[in-house]
Amino acid sequence: MTSVGKPRLLISVLSWNAPRYLENLLDNFDAMAPSGIAEWHVMVLDQGDDPRPRALLEQRRRSWLSVLFSEHNLGFAAGHNRVVETAWGQGGFDAVAVVNQDVVFGACHWADGMLAAVTGTAQADSGRPAVAVAGPTAYAIDWSARMFHRDRPAGCDSFIEMSVAMISAQAIRQAGLFDESFVPAYFEDVDLCRRYKALGLELAVMPVPHVHRYLGRAGEPPPEAFRHLDRASPGWRERNRDLFYDRWSPPASLSADQLRQRFPKVYFPGPSGEP
């Protein structure tokens, strides 16, 4: 269900010690308007300790941009949850696009296809949106090997990777957003998709013209920020991986009544911001 008139689109971006990426993304939004069919707004949460992104954000003045600051790194799940909570309290939205700071888009109105999917006609029998999550990048889940694969054989269990993804507000109200058990990052997106699918919600993979991590390549040494996380919390990737697979392997269905009891660290929005 959308608001009267154009749907409202929130774009959530986390800024973390990467001023070059962040500046390019903000310039990209200036040049490539995310949507021609929605009232769109970008909300950036800076949670790094590099003063340059904060200075950049304080200098920017755009009608479409709001900025939040955190004195410490909340992580991926809690960071996006905080953005959504803030926007929800300010009147809500019909869909949220989660966008990594190291992404740029290659065409105007890149969000419109995903937005149309997640704000489409509700299923008459359930009242749920036809699609809960849409995005351009999906991976297959290999339950036996505890791995993800880029190829997605027909009928396989898969999830949408959330460097770029669109989530319906109705799905967030029904099934929550990210689980803050996954600290500081990784596996919170596949956990969300698995939770949604367990409730019978649909995912949609669709093309979006964009590039991701364009200043680096997979397999290169991690940036200093990740080395810092490794020193501060050794083994965090492995802990998050084991939490996900122990929770969902084998895959199982889920009832709405079980959600808050089974997943106490999942963010659910309050009463404000009716979508």
Tab-separated table of C-alpha atoms in Angstrom:
chain	number	residue	atom	x	y	z
A	1	MET	CA	0.000	0.000	0.000
A	2	THR	CA	1.397	3.402	-0.949
A	3	SER	CA	0.642	6.898	0.204
A	4	VAL	CA	-1.768	9.113	-1.711
A	5	GLY	CA	0.020	10.422	-4.799
A	6	LYS	CA	3.613	9.386	-5.403
A	7	PRO	CA	5.125	6.667	-3.224
A	8	ARG	CA	7.710	7.807	-0.694
A	9	LEU	CA	11.189	6.345	-1.140
A	10	LEU	CA	13.843	6.479	1.579
A	11	ILE	CA	17.440	5.828	0.489
A	12	SER	CA	19.572	4.696	3.433
A	13	VAL	CA	23.369	5.104	3.184
A	14	LEU	CA	25.982	4.336	5.848
A	15	SER	CA	29.176	6.398	5.707
A	16	TRP	CA	32.290	4.833	7.169
A	17	ASN	CA	35.767	6.291	6.639
A	18	ALA	CA	35.599	6.482	2.822
A	19	PRO	CA	35.248	10.136	1.746
A	20	ARG	CA	36.047	9.466	-1.910
A	21	TYR	CA	33.316	6.874	-2.245
A	22	LEU	CA	30.833	9.037	-0.364
A	23	GLU	CA	31.492	12.165	-2.415
A	24	ASN	CA	31.131	10.206	-5.653
A	25	LEU	CA	27.828	8.707	-4.494
A	26	LEU	CA	26.391	12.098	-3.510
A	27	ASP	CA	27.501	13.556	-6.853
A	28	ASN	CA	25.906	10.538	-8.530
A	29	PHE	CA	22.569	11.259	-6.840
A	30	ASP	CA	22.839	14.854	-8.092
A	31	ALA	CA	23.428	13.678	-11.666
A	32	MET	CA	21.315	10.517	-11.676
A	33	ALA	CA	18.004	11.205	-9.930
A	34	PRO	CA	17.054	7.923	-8.240
A	35	SER	CA	13.387	8.036	-9.222
A	36	GLY	CA	10.962	9.758	-11.518
A	37	ILE	CA	7.885	8.159	-9.957
A	38	ALA	CA	8.537	8.663	-6.234
A	39	GLU	CA	9.171	11.362	-3.691
A	40	TRP	CA	12.690	10.300	-2.786
A	41	HIS	CA	14.967	11.332	0.060
A	42	VAL	CA	18.481	10.262	1.003
A	43	MET	CA	19.460	9.841	4.660
A	44	VAL	CA	23.158	9.278	5.417
A	45	LEU	CA	24.435	8.038	8.768
A	46	ASP	CA	28.129	8.771	9.301
A	47	GLN	CA	29.556	6.394	11.882
A	48	GLY	CA	33.292	6.537	11.216
A	49	ASP	CA	36.191	8.222	12.959
A	50	ASP	CA	37.601	9.916	9.835
A	51	PRO	CA	36.707	13.646	9.985
A	52	ARG	CA	36.653	14.049	6.192
A	53	PRO	CA	33.267	12.375	5.486
A	54	ARG	CA	31.684	14.344	8.323
A	55	ALA	CA	33.089	17.607	6.954
A	56	LEU	CA	31.833	16.704	3.479
A	57	LEU	CA	28.338	15.990	4.784
A	58	GLU	CA	28.243	19.188	6.829
A	59	GLN	CA	29.155	21.186	3.707
A	60	ARG	CA	26.475	19.598	1.542
A	61	ARG	CA	23.155	21.367	1.349
A	62	ARG	CA	20.561	19.492	-0.670
A	63	SER	CA	16.795	19.410	-0.299
A	64	TRP	CA	16.935	15.662	-0.811
A	65	LEU	CA	19.616	14.969	1.822
A	66	SER	CA	19.468	14.470	5.592
A	67	VAL	CA	22.473	13.581	7.729
A	68	LEU	CA	22.817	11.660	10.989
A	69	PHE	CA	25.987	11.161	13.017
A	70	SER	CA	27.127	8.447	15.414
A	71	GLU	CA	30.179	8.706	17.648
A	72	HIS	CA	30.952	5.018	17.142
A	73	ASN	CA	30.456	2.379	14.462
A	74	LEU	CA	27.026	0.820	14.939
A	75	GLY	CA	27.601	-1.717	12.184
A	76	PHE	CA	25.534	-2.475	9.101
A	77	ALA	CA	22.367	-3.791	10.749
A	78	ALA	CA	22.066	-1.269	13.580
A	79	GLY	CA	23.142	1.594	11.315
A	80	HIS	CA	20.415	1.014	8.720
A	81	ASN	CA	17.923	0.289	11.504
A	82	ARG	CA	18.683	3.685	13.016
A	83	VAL	CA	18.158	5.446	9.669
A	84	VAL	CA	14.836	3.666	9.174
A	85	GLU	CA	13.746	4.402	12.746
A	86	THR	CA	14.518	8.107	12.254
A	87	ALA	CA	12.645	8.287	8.963
A	88	TRP	CA	9.734	6.309	10.394
A	89	GLY	CA	9.394	8.822	13.205
A	90	GLN	CA	9.401	11.683	10.694
A	91	GLY	CA	6.392	10.411	8.779
A	92	GLY	CA	7.416	7.125	7.224
A	93	PHE	CA	7.923	5.883	3.686
A	94	ASP	CA	6.609	3.239	1.318
A	95	ALA	CA	9.962	1.599	0.558
A	96	VAL	CA	13.579	1.867	1.647
A	97	ALA	CA	16.533	1.421	-0.691
A	98	VAL	CA	19.672	0.243	1.090
A	99	VAL	CA	22.713	1.528	-0.833
A	100	ASN	CA	26.387	0.983	0.014
A	101	GLN	CA	28.632	4.035	-0.055
A	102	ASP	CA	30.912	2.273	-2.582
A	103	VAL	CA	28.203	2.145	-5.271
A	104	VAL	CA	27.459	4.455	-8.205
A	105	PHE	CA	24.564	4.184	-10.671
A	106	GLY	CA	24.686	4.372	-14.449
A	107	ALA	CA	21.239	5.754	-15.280
A	108	CYS	CA	18.600	8.079	-13.909
A	109	HIS	CA	15.583	6.531	-12.225
A	110	TRP	CA	17.584	3.415	-11.357
A	111	ALA	CA	15.258	2.723	-8.416
A	112	ASP	CA	11.968	2.736	-10.320
A	113	GLY	CA	11.881	-0.934	-11.323
A	114	MET	CA	12.573	-2.123	-7.785
A	115	LEU	CA	10.132	0.419	-6.363
A	116	ALA	CA	7.332	-0.723	-8.668
A	117	ALA	CA	7.965	-4.318	-7.613
A	118	VAL	CA	7.783	-3.727	-3.856
A	119	THR	CA	4.850	-1.286	-3.951
A	120	GLY	CA	2.801	-3.358	-6.381
A	121	THR	CA	-0.721	-4.654	-5.924
A	122	ALA	CA	-1.117	-6.520	-2.638
A	123	GLN	CA	-2.037	-10.171	-2.714
A	124	ALA	CA	-5.751	-10.343	-2.116
A	125	ASP	CA	-5.605	-13.350	0.192
A	126	SER	CA	-2.864	-12.128	2.557
A	127	GLY	CA	-2.592	-8.349	2.243
A	128	ARG	CA	1.166	-8.712	1.719
A	129	PRO	CA	2.996	-6.917	-1.071
A	130	ALA	CA	3.640	-8.993	-4.176
A	131	VAL	CA	7.391	-8.527	-3.593
A	132	ALA	CA	9.036	-7.752	-0.251
A	133	VAL	CA	12.661	-7.344	-1.397
A	134	ALA	CA	14.055	-6.522	-4.830
A	135	GLY	CA	17.633	-6.081	-5.964
A	136	PRO	CA	20.141	-6.710	-8.745
A	137	THR	CA	22.547	-9.159	-7.059
A	138	ALA	CA	21.605	-12.580	-5.713
A	139	TYR	CA	23.537	-15.564	-4.423
A	140	ALA	CA	22.605	-19.216	-3.972
A	141	ILE	CA	22.817	-20.654	-0.451
A	142	ASP	CA	24.728	-23.928	-0.214
A	143	TRP	CA	23.437	-25.285	3.084
A	144	SER	CA	25.649	-28.377	3.224
A	145	ALA	CA	28.924	-26.534	2.536
A	146	ARG	CA	27.940	-23.339	4.379
A	147	MET	CA	28.825	-21.245	1.348
A	148	PHE	CA	27.262	-18.826	-1.125
A	149	HIS	CA	27.515	-19.187	-4.904
A	150	ARG	CA	27.099	-16.584	-7.617
A	151	ASP	CA	25.313	-18.990	-9.951
A	152	ARG	CA	21.732	-19.659	-8.963
A	153	PRO	CA	20.422	-22.994	-10.321
A	154	ALA	CA	16.681	-23.157	-10.893
A	155	GLY	CA	14.808	-23.866	-7.699
A	156	CYS	CA	17.748	-23.162	-5.399
A	157	ASP	CA	17.432	-21.223	-2.160
A	158	SER	CA	18.880	-17.778	-2.746
A	159	PHE	CA	19.050	-14.308	-1.250
A	160	ILE	CA	19.497	-10.729	-2.448
A	161	GLU	CA	22.814	-9.153	-1.470
A	162	MET	CA	22.136	-5.720	-0.047
A	163	SER	CA	24.827	-3.452	-1.396
A	164	VAL	CA	21.815	-2.311	-3.460
A	165	ALA	CA	18.332	-3.505	-2.518
A	166	MET	CA	14.770	-2.255	-2.079
A	167	ILE	CA	12.553	-3.352	0.822
A	168	SER	CA	8.849	-2.597	1.160
A	169	ALA	CA	7.670	-0.748	4.269
A	170	GLN	CA	4.805	-3.200	4.596
A	171	ALA	CA	7.266	-6.098	4.808
A	172	ILE	CA	9.297	-4.249	7.450
A	173	ARG	CA	6.163	-3.767	9.538
A	174	GLN	CA	5.264	-7.430	9.188
A	175	ALA	CA	8.673	-9.130	9.477
A	176	GLY	CA	11.080	-6.504	10.812
A	177	LEU	CA	14.268	-5.142	9.289
A	178	PHE	CA	17.824	-6.212	10.203
A	179	ASP	CA	18.821	-8.409	13.133
A	180	GLU	CA	21.433	-6.622	15.254
A	181	SER	CA	22.853	-9.947	16.413
A	182	PHE	CA	25.024	-9.810	13.275
A	183	VAL	CA	27.766	-7.443	14.476
A	184	PRO	CA	29.448	-5.527	12.926
A	185	ALA	CA	28.541	-6.752	9.421
A	186	TYR	CA	27.903	-9.717	7.113
A	187	PHE	CA	25.053	-12.235	7.056
A	188	GLU	CA	22.401	-9.728	8.200
A	189	ASP	CA	21.126	-9.438	4.611
A	190	VAL	CA	20.855	-13.172	3.969
A	191	ASP	CA	19.247	-13.576	7.413
A	192	LEU	CA	16.605	-10.971	6.502
A	193	CYS	CA	15.874	-12.672	3.176
A	194	ARG	CA	15.668	-16.106	4.816
A	195	ARG	CA	13.289	-14.731	7.482
A	196	TYR	CA	11.074	-13.123	4.831
A	197	LYS	CA	10.986	-16.284	2.730
A	198	ALA	CA	10.159	-18.377	5.796
A	199	LEU	CA	7.074	-16.174	6.206
A	200	GLY	CA	6.087	-16.635	2.559
A	201	LEU	CA	7.259	-13.235	1.312
A	202	GLU	CA	8.679	-12.925	-2.188
A	203	LEU	CA	12.098	-11.779	-3.449
A	204	ALA	CA	12.721	-10.418	-6.939
A	205	VAL	CA	16.026	-10.190	-8.806
A	206	MET	CA	16.052	-7.442	-11.421
A	207	PRO	CA	18.667	-5.441	-13.330
A	208	VAL	CA	19.882	-2.120	-11.912
A	209	PRO	CA	22.642	-0.236	-13.771
A	210	HIS	CA	25.374	0.191	-11.159
A	211	VAL	CA	28.924	-0.640	-10.158
A	212	HIS	CA	30.047	-1.735	-6.689
A	213	ARG	CA	33.495	-1.577	-5.038
A	214	TYR	CA	34.903	0.127	-8.107
A	215	LEU	CA	38.110	1.228	-6.322
A	216	GLY	CA	39.067	-2.298	-5.283
A	217	ARG	CA	38.807	-5.935	-6.287
A	218	ALA	CA	37.711	-9.072	-4.507
A	219	GLY	CA	40.689	-10.860	-2.984
A	220	GLU	CA	42.713	-7.764	-2.189
A	221	PRO	CA	43.789	-7.224	1.433
A	222	PRO	CA	40.968	-5.668	3.485
A	223	PRO	CA	41.155	-1.933	4.159
A	224	GLU	CA	42.531	-0.683	7.452
A	225	ALA	CA	39.020	-0.280	8.797
A	226	PHE	CA	38.407	-4.033	8.493
A	227	ARG	CA	41.820	-4.865	9.950
A	228	HIS	CA	40.812	-2.705	12.901
A	229	LEU	CA	37.613	-4.725	13.307
A	230	ASP	CA	39.594	-7.950	13.137
A	231	ARG	CA	41.837	-6.751	15.953
A	232	ALA	CA	38.956	-5.437	18.083
A	233	SER	CA	36.697	-8.467	17.621
A	234	PRO	CA	38.602	-11.490	16.285
A	235	GLY	CA	36.523	-14.026	14.406
A	236	TRP	CA	33.462	-11.825	13.815
A	237	ARG	CA	32.928	-13.089	10.265
A	238	GLU	CA	32.974	-16.710	11.405
A	239	ARG	CA	30.635	-15.999	14.326
A	240	ASN	CA	28.088	-14.356	12.045
A	241	ARG	CA	28.348	-17.195	9.538
A	242	ASP	CA	27.802	-19.823	12.220
A	243	LEU	CA	24.893	-17.864	13.713
A	244	PHE	CA	23.145	-17.751	10.346
A	245	TYR	CA	23.621	-21.405	9.406
A	246	ASP	CA	22.857	-22.713	12.880
A	247	ARG	CA	19.653	-20.649	12.875
A	248	TRP	CA	18.340	-21.575	9.426
A	249	SER	CA	19.837	-24.945	8.460
A	250	PRO	CA	17.759	-26.772	7.482
A	251	PRO	CA	15.411	-24.070	6.152
A	252	ALA	CA	12.078	-23.952	7.924
A	253	SER	CA	8.819	-22.061	7.769
A	254	LEU	CA	8.003	-19.416	10.348
A	255	SER	CA	4.825	-17.976	11.826
A	256	ALA	CA	4.312	-14.290	12.536
A	257	ASP	CA	3.633	-15.135	16.188
A	258	GLN	CA	7.150	-16.546	16.552
A	259	LEU	CA	9.026	-13.527	15.189
A	260	ARG	CA	9.689	-11.330	18.196
A	261	GLN	CA	10.296	-14.226	20.567
A	262	ARG	CA	12.763	-16.014	18.289
A	263	PHE	CA	14.537	-12.877	17.048
A	264	PRO	CA	14.647	-10.326	19.890
A	265	LYS	CA	17.312	-8.193	18.179
A	266	VAL	CA	15.356	-7.665	14.957
A	267	TYR	CA	14.241	-4.053	14.531
A	268	PHE	CA	10.483	-3.488	14.239
A	269	PRO	CA	9.165	0.054	13.624
A	270	GLY	CA	6.976	1.829	16.141
A	271	PRO	CA	3.476	3.192	15.574
A	272	SER	CA	4.579	6.346	13.684
A	273	GLY	CA	5.124	6.510	9.954
A	274	GLU	CA	2.199	4.497	8.691
A	275	PRO	CA	3.161	3.334	5.180
